[in-house]
Amino acid sequence: ALMITDECINCDVCEPECPNDAIYMGEFIYEITPSKCTECVGHFDEPQCVQICPVACIPVHPEHVESRETLLQKFMRLKSST
Ligand code: SF4
Ligand code: SF4
């Protein structure tokens, strides 16, 4: 899963781009729910939020480093739960 750092300028453009609704406005900045972020695996070739973020503040979450296989399994789980 990816995470949003405190360099976020709350520009609002990433939230509607997320295919998993993993991005939400937190207390101060936008945040990503790790359990819902597949790094866009299953939907797109590239993470959509990273593509669109003007300040490049969305790295991989150091506590949620996942393989493509794990991300694909998360995608399948999310798909079957909706
Ligand atoms: Fe959403 Fe994709 Fe960004 Fe994860 S990488 S938060 S799934 S847009
Ligand atoms: Fe923050 Fe980047 Fe999302 Fe804009 S696109 S709200 S700067 S994380």
PDB file of C-alpha atoms and ligand atoms in Angstrom:
ATOM      1  CA  ALA A   1       0.000   0.000   0.000  1.00  0.00           C
ATOM      2  CA  LEU A   2       1.044   3.582  -0.546  1.00  0.00           C
ATOM      3  CA  MET A   3       0.935   6.435   1.951  1.00  0.00           C
ATOM      4  CA  ILE A   4       0.588  10.205   1.765  1.00  0.00           C
ATOM      5  CA  THR A   5       3.290  12.208   3.515  1.00  0.00           C
ATOM      6  CA  ASP A   6       2.899  15.557   5.283  1.00  0.00           C
ATOM      7  CA  GLU A   7       4.096  17.280   2.121  1.00  0.00           C
ATOM      8  CA  CYS A   8       0.518  16.903   0.872  1.00  0.00           C
ATOM      9  CA  ILE A   9      -0.954  20.290  -0.071  1.00  0.00           C
ATOM     10  CA  ASN A  10      -4.581  19.101   0.052  1.00  0.00           C
ATOM     11  CA  CYS A  11      -5.104  19.807  -3.624  1.00  0.00           C
ATOM     12  CA  ASP A  12      -7.976  17.261  -3.749  1.00  0.00           C
ATOM     13  CA  VAL A  13      -7.079  15.741  -7.134  1.00  0.00           C
ATOM     14  CA  CYS A  14      -6.056  12.234  -6.015  1.00  0.00           C
ATOM     15  CA  GLU A  15      -9.140  11.281  -4.012  1.00  0.00           C
ATOM     16  CA  PRO A  16     -11.555  10.930  -6.970  1.00  0.00           C
ATOM     17  CA  GLU A  17      -8.932   9.047  -9.019  1.00  0.00           C
ATOM     18  CA  CYS A  18      -8.635   6.100  -6.635  1.00  0.00           C
ATOM     19  CA  PRO A  19     -10.438   3.019  -8.001  1.00  0.00           C
ATOM     20  CA  ASN A  20     -10.634   1.525  -4.510  1.00  0.00           C
ATOM     21  CA  ASP A  21     -11.907   4.560  -2.587  1.00  0.00           C
ATOM     22  CA  ALA A  22      -8.836   4.193  -0.400  1.00  0.00           C
ATOM     23  CA  ILE A  23      -8.098   7.931  -0.174  1.00  0.00           C
ATOM     24  CA  TYR A  24      -9.912  10.169   2.280  1.00  0.00           C
ATOM     25  CA  MET A  25      -9.467  13.562   3.894  1.00  0.00           C
ATOM     26  CA  GLY A  26      -7.898  13.023   7.292  1.00  0.00           C
ATOM     27  CA  GLU A  27      -7.563  15.478  10.153  1.00  0.00           C
ATOM     28  CA  PHE A  28      -4.902  17.588   8.443  1.00  0.00           C
ATOM     29  CA  ILE A  29      -4.085  16.055   5.068  1.00  0.00           C
ATOM     30  CA  TYR A  30      -5.342  13.352   2.775  1.00  0.00           C
ATOM     31  CA  GLU A  31      -4.711   9.789   3.937  1.00  0.00           C
ATOM     32  CA  ILE A  32      -4.768   6.287   2.446  1.00  0.00           C
ATOM     33  CA  THR A  33      -6.413   3.267   4.074  1.00  0.00           C
ATOM     34  CA  PRO A  34      -3.714   0.558   3.630  1.00  0.00           C
ATOM     35  CA  SER A  35      -6.222  -2.301   3.569  1.00  0.00           C
ATOM     36  CA  LYS A  36      -7.951  -0.728   0.552  1.00  0.00           C
ATOM     37  CA  CYS A  37      -4.899   0.359  -1.459  1.00  0.00           C
ATOM     38  CA  THR A  38      -3.803  -2.222  -4.039  1.00  0.00           C
ATOM     39  CA  GLU A  39      -1.287   0.262  -5.530  1.00  0.00           C
ATOM     40  CA  CYS A  40      -3.849   0.177  -8.358  1.00  0.00           C
ATOM     41  CA  VAL A  41      -3.000  -3.472  -9.164  1.00  0.00           C
ATOM     42  CA  GLY A  42      -6.038  -5.000 -10.850  1.00  0.00           C
ATOM     43  CA  HIS A  43      -7.220  -1.626 -12.182  1.00  0.00           C
ATOM     44  CA  PHE A  44      -4.325   0.254 -13.774  1.00  0.00           C
ATOM     45  CA  ASP A  45      -0.679  -0.236 -14.750  1.00  0.00           C
ATOM     46  CA  GLU A  46       0.432   2.674 -12.601  1.00  0.00           C
ATOM     47  CA  PRO A  47      -0.785   4.042  -9.241  1.00  0.00           C
ATOM     48  CA  GLN A  48      -3.253   6.729 -10.287  1.00  0.00           C
ATOM     49  CA  CYS A  49      -2.690   8.924  -7.249  1.00  0.00           C
ATOM     50  CA  VAL A  50       1.074   8.973  -7.856  1.00  0.00           C
ATOM     51  CA  GLN A  51       0.501   9.837 -11.508  1.00  0.00           C
ATOM     52  CA  ILE A  52      -1.612  12.847 -10.664  1.00  0.00           C
ATOM     53  CA  CYS A  53      -0.073  14.202  -7.441  1.00  0.00           C
ATOM     54  CA  PRO A  54       1.610  17.556  -8.191  1.00  0.00           C
ATOM     55  CA  VAL A  55       4.045  17.377  -5.275  1.00  0.00           C
ATOM     56  CA  ALA A  56       5.066  13.676  -5.438  1.00  0.00           C
ATOM     57  CA  CYS A  57       4.221  12.948  -1.812  1.00  0.00           C
ATOM     58  CA  ILE A  58       2.883   9.374  -2.170  1.00  0.00           C
ATOM     59  CA  PRO A  59       5.582   6.738  -1.496  1.00  0.00           C
ATOM     60  CA  VAL A  60       5.173   3.069  -0.582  1.00  0.00           C
ATOM     61  CA  HIS A  61       4.122   2.734   3.051  1.00  0.00           C
ATOM     62  CA  PRO A  62       7.188   1.314   4.858  1.00  0.00           C
ATOM     63  CA  GLU A  63       4.971  -0.849   7.083  1.00  0.00           C
ATOM     64  CA  HIS A  64       2.894  -2.112   4.160  1.00  0.00           C
ATOM     65  CA  VAL A  65       5.394  -3.274   1.540  1.00  0.00           C
ATOM     66  CA  GLU A  66       3.510  -5.861  -0.538  1.00  0.00           C
ATOM     67  CA  SER A  67       4.339  -8.017  -3.542  1.00  0.00           C
ATOM     68  CA  ARG A  68       2.338  -7.758  -6.736  1.00  0.00           C
ATOM     69  CA  GLU A  69       0.814 -11.148  -5.892  1.00  0.00           C
ATOM     70  CA  THR A  70      -0.308  -9.932  -2.454  1.00  0.00           C
ATOM     71  CA  LEU A  71      -1.739  -6.775  -4.001  1.00  0.00           C
ATOM     72  CA  LEU A  72      -3.609  -8.853  -6.571  1.00  0.00           C
ATOM     73  CA  GLN A  73      -5.082 -10.992  -3.798  1.00  0.00           C
ATOM     74  CA  LYS A  74      -6.188  -7.811  -2.016  1.00  0.00           C
ATOM     75  CA  PHE A  75      -7.803  -6.649  -5.263  1.00  0.00           C
ATOM     76  CA  MET A  76      -9.709  -9.949  -5.532  1.00  0.00           C
ATOM     77  CA  ARG A  77     -10.823  -9.708  -1.891  1.00  0.00           C
ATOM     78  CA  LEU A  78     -12.036  -6.132  -2.322  1.00  0.00           C
ATOM     79  CA  LYS A  79     -13.855  -7.045  -5.526  1.00  0.00           C
ATOM     80  CA  SER A  80     -15.725  -9.935  -3.934  1.00  0.00           C
ATOM     81  CA  SER A  81     -16.714  -7.858  -0.906  1.00  0.00           C
ATOM     82  CA  THR A  82     -18.565  -5.237  -2.940  1.00  0.00           C
TER      83      THR A  82
HETATM   84 FE1  SF4 B   1      -5.860   4.349  -4.633  1.00  0.00          FE
HETATM   85 FE2  SF4 B   1      -4.238   3.347  -6.461  1.00  0.00          FE
HETATM   86 FE3  SF4 B   1      -3.443   5.410  -4.986  1.00  0.00          FE
HETATM   87 FE4  SF4 B   1      -3.698   3.031  -3.842  1.00  0.00          FE
HETATM   88  S1  SF4 B   1      -2.245   3.575  -5.481  1.00  0.00           S
HETATM   89  S2  SF4 B   1      -4.460   4.959  -3.025  1.00  0.00           S
HETATM   90  S3  SF4 B   1      -5.429   2.145  -4.963  1.00  0.00           S
HETATM   91  S4  SF4 B   1      -5.105   5.413  -6.470  1.00  0.00           S
HETATM   92 FE1  SF4 B   2      -2.191  15.602  -1.417  1.00  0.00          FE
HETATM   93 FE2  SF4 B   2      -0.955  14.791  -3.631  1.00  0.00          FE
HETATM   94 FE3  SF4 B   2      -3.463  14.007  -3.100  1.00  0.00          FE
HETATM   95 FE4  SF4 B   2      -2.978  16.532  -3.789  1.00  0.00          FE
HETATM   96  S1  SF4 B   2      -2.690  14.720  -5.072  1.00  0.00           S
HETATM   97  S2  SF4 B   2      -4.323  15.845  -2.104  1.00  0.00           S
HETATM   98  S3  SF4 B   2      -0.994  16.875  -2.796  1.00  0.00           S
HETATM   99  S4  SF4 B   2      -1.630  13.509  -1.909  1.00  0.00           S
END
